[in-house]
Coordinates of C-alpha atoms in Angstrom, one line a residue:
X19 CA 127.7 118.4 99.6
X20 CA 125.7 115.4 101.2
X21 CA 128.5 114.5 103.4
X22 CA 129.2 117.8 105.1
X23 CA 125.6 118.1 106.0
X24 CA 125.4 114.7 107.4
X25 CA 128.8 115.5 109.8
X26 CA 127.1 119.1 110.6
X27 CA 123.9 117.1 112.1
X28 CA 125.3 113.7 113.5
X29 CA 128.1 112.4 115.7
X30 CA 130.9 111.4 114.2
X31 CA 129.8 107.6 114.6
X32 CA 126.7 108.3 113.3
X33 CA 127.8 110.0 110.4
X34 CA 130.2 107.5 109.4
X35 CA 127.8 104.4 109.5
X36 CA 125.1 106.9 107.2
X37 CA 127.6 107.9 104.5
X38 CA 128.4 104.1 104.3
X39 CA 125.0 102.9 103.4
X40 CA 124.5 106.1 101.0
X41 CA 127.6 104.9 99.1
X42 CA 126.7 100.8 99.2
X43 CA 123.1 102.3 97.9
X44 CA 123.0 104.3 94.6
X45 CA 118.9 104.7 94.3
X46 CA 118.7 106.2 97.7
X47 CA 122.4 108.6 97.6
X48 CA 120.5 110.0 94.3
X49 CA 117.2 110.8 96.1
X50 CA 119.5 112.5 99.4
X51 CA 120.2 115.3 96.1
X52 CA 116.9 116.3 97.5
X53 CA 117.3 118.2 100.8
X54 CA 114.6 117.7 101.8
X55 CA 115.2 114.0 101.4
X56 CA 118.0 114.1 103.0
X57 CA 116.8 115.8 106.0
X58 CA 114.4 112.7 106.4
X59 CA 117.4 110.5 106.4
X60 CA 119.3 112.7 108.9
X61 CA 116.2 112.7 110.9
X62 CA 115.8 109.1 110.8
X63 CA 119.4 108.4 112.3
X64 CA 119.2 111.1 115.1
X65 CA 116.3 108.8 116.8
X66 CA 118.2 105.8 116.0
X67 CA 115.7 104.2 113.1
X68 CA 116.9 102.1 110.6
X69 CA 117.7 103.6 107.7
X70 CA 115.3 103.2 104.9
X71 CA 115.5 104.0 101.0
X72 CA 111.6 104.2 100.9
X73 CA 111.0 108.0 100.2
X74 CA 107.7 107.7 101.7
X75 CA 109.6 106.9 105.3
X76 CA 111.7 109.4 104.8
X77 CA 109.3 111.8 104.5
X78 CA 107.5 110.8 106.9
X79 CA 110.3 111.2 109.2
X80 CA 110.8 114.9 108.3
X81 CA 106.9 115.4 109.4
X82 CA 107.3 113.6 112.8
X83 CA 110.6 115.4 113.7
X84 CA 108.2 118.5 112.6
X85 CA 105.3 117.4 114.9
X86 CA 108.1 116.4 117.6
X87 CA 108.9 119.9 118.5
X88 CA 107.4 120.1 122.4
X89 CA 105.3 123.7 121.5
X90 CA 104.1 122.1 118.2
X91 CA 103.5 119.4 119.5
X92 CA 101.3 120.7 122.6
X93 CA 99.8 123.4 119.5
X94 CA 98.2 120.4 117.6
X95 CA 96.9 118.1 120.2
X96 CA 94.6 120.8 121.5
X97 CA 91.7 122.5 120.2
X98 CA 90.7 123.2 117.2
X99 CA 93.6 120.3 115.7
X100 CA 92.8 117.6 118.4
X101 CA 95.8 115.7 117.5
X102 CA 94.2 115.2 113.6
X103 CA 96.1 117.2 111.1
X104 CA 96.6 114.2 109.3
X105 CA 93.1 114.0 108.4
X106 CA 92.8 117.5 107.4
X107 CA 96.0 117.3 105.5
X108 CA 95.0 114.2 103.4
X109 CA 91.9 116.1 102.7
X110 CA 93.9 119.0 101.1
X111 CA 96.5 117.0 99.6
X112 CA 93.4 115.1 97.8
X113 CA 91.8 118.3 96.7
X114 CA 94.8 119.5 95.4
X115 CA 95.9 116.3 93.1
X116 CA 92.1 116.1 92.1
X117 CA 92.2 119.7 90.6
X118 CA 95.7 118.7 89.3
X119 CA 97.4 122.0 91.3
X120 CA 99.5 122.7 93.9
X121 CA 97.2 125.6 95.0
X122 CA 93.7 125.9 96.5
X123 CA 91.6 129.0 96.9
X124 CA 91.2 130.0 100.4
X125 CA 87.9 128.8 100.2
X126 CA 88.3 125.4 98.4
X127 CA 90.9 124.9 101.3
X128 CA 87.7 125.6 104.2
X129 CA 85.8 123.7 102.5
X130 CA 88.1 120.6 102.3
X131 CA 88.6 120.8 106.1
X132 CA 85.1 121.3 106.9
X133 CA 84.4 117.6 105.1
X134 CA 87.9 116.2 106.8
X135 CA 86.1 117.2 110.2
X136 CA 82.3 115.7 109.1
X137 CA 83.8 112.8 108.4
X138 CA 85.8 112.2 111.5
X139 CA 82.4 113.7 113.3
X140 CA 81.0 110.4 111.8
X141 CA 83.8 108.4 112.5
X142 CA 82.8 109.6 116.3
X143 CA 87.4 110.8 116.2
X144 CA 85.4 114.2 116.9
X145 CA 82.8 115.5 118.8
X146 CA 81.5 118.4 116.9
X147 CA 83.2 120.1 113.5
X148 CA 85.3 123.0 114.6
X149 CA 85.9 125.8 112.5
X150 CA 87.8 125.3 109.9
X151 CA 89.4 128.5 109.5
X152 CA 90.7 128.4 113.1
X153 CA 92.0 124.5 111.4
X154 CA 93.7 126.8 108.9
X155 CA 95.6 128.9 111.1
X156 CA 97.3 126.0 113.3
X157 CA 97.8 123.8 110.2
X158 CA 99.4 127.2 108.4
X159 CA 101.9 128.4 111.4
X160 CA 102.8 125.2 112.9
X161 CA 102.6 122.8 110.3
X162 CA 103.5 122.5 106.7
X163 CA 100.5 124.5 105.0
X164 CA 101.4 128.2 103.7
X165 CA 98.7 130.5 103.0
X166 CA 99.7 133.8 100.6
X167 CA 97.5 136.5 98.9
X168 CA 94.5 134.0 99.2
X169 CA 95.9 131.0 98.6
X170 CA 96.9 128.0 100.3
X171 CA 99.5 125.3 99.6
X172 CA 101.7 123.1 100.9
X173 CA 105.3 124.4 101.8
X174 CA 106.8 121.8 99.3
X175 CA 104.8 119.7 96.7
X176 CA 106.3 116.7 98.2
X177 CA 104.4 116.9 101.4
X178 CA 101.4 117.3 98.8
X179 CA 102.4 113.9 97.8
X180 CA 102.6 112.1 100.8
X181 CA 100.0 112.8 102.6
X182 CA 97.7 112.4 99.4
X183 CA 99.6 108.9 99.6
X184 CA 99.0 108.6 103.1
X185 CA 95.1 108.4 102.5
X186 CA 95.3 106.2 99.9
X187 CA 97.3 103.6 101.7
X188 CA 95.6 104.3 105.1
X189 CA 92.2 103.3 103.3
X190 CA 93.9 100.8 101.5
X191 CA 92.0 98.0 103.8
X192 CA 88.9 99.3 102.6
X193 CA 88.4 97.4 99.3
X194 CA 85.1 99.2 98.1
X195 CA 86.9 103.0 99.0
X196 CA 89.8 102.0 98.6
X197 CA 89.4 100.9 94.9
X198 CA 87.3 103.6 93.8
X199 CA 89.8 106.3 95.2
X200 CA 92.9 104.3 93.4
X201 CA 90.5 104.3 90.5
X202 CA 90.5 108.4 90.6
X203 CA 93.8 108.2 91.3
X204 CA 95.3 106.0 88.0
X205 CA 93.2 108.5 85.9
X206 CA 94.9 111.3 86.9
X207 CA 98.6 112.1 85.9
X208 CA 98.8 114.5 89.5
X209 CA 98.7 111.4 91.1
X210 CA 101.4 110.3 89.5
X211 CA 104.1 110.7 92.4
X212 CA 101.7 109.6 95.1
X213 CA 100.9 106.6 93.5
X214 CA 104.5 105.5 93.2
X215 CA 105.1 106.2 97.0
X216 CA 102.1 104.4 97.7
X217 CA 103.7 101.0 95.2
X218 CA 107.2 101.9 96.9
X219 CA 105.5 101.1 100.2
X220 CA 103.5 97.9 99.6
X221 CA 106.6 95.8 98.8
X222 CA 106.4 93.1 100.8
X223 CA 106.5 92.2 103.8
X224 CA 105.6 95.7 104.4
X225 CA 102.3 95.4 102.6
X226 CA 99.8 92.7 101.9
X227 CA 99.5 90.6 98.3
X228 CA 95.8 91.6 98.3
X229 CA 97.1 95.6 98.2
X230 CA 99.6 94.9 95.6
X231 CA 97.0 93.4 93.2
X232 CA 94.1 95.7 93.6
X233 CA 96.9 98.6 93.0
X234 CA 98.0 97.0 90.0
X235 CA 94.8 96.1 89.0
X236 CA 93.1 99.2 89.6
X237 CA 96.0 100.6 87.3
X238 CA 95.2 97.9 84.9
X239 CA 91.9 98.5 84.0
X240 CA 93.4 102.3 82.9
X241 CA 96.7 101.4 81.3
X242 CA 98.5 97.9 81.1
X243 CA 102.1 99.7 80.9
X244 CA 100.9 101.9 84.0
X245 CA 99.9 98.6 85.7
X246 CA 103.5 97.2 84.9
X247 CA 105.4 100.5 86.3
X248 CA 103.5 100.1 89.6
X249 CA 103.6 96.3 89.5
X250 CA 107.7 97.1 89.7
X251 CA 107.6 99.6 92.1
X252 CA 105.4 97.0 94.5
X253 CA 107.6 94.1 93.3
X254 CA 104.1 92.4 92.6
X255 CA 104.6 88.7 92.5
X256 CA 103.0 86.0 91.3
X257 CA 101.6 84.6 94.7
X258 CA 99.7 88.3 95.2
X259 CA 97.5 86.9 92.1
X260 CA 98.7 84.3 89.2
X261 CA 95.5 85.6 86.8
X262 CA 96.9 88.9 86.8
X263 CA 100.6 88.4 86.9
X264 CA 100.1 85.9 83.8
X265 CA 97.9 88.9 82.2
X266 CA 100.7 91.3 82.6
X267 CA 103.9 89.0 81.7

């Protein structure tokens, strides 16, 4: 069970003080049935963090203790990666949810990383666009892609969800992108588990009023009991914006 992984990884101190919040907090012992989950909450308490019930931390936490490792770690900062397999992974995480599928063709999956590298070309993040299949092979043996008979996806459909997350709240500044991707996003039920990550991490004061309310109403303009899940998930409150918390109570 949960507790005789946690004792296998941690000191004995450690341990103790983990199992302790996992039995004060119900919402986050039930999301540890997860292992993988639970591995971001183990990972989280053998750097010392504070341990958080936001699913989108502990996720996260599983991908730097991933991207930690000294030989992956010297892998992705050099060419053909340069340190951005974020990027690349949003961009396949974004492809994927917009098909509604957790697998691209070999070719969709080039083609998604050639426009993850224009872009950061633009951005000036990159000199030139290297070759995306040389982008597949890294992101495929040393991070969390697989690639079988032709097709690529990621090694769990969770890390599908956060990093398509991860682009929606890391353009969530952008109010002109960011409202016409969380527009796309609402539409489509395959956003469905990125989108409450995304509301699970604006609660305050992690995130700003202004995000809260152009999730919820991005969400609104789609569905009004959509727009109230999300407004829950964000714990949206009436100082983010008295119109629309009056429209949805």
């Amino acid at each position: 069970g949960q507790s005789a992984v946690i004792r296998s990884e941690l000191d004995e101190g450690s341990a103790d003080a983990l199992l302790e919040v996992l039995a004060k907090d119900t919402r986050l012992r039930h999301a540890t049935r997860s292992p993988l989950i639970l591995r971001g909450l183990i990972a989280q308490a053998q750097v010392g963090a504070k341990t958080s019930s936001n699913v989108y931390d502990l996720l996260g936490a599983v991908v730097a203790t991933l991207e930690g490792d000294d030989k992956r770690k010297v892998t992705l900062a050099e060419a053909p990666v340069f340190g951005m397999q974020t990027r690349y992974l949003e961009e396949l995480a974004c492809g994927l949810n917009a098909r509604g599928t957790t697998n691209l063709s070999r070719d969709e999956a080039l083609f998604a990383i050639g426009t993850a590298a224009a872009h950061m070309v633009e951005e000036r993040l990159l000199g030139a666009v290297p070759q995306p299949t040389s982008v597949l092979e890294v992101l495929a043996s040393h991070h969390v892609l697989h690639v079988q008979d032709g097709l690529v996806r990621f090694a769990h459909q969770r890390f599908q969800e956060y990093f398509g997350a991860s682009r929606l709240l890391r353009t969530g500044g952008q109010a002109d992108d960011s409202t016409r991707r969380l527009g796309d996003a609402v539409n489509e039920p395959a956003w469905a588990d990125s989108l409450e990550l995304v509301a699970g991490t604006l609660k305050a004061p992690r995130g700003s009023g202004a995000a809260r309310a152009r999730l919820v109403q991005t969400a609104e303009a789609v569905d009004l009991a959509y727009a109230c899940d999300l407004a829950g998930l964000c714990a949206f409150a009436e100082s983010d914006d008295a119109a629309l918390h009056v429209r949805l109570v």
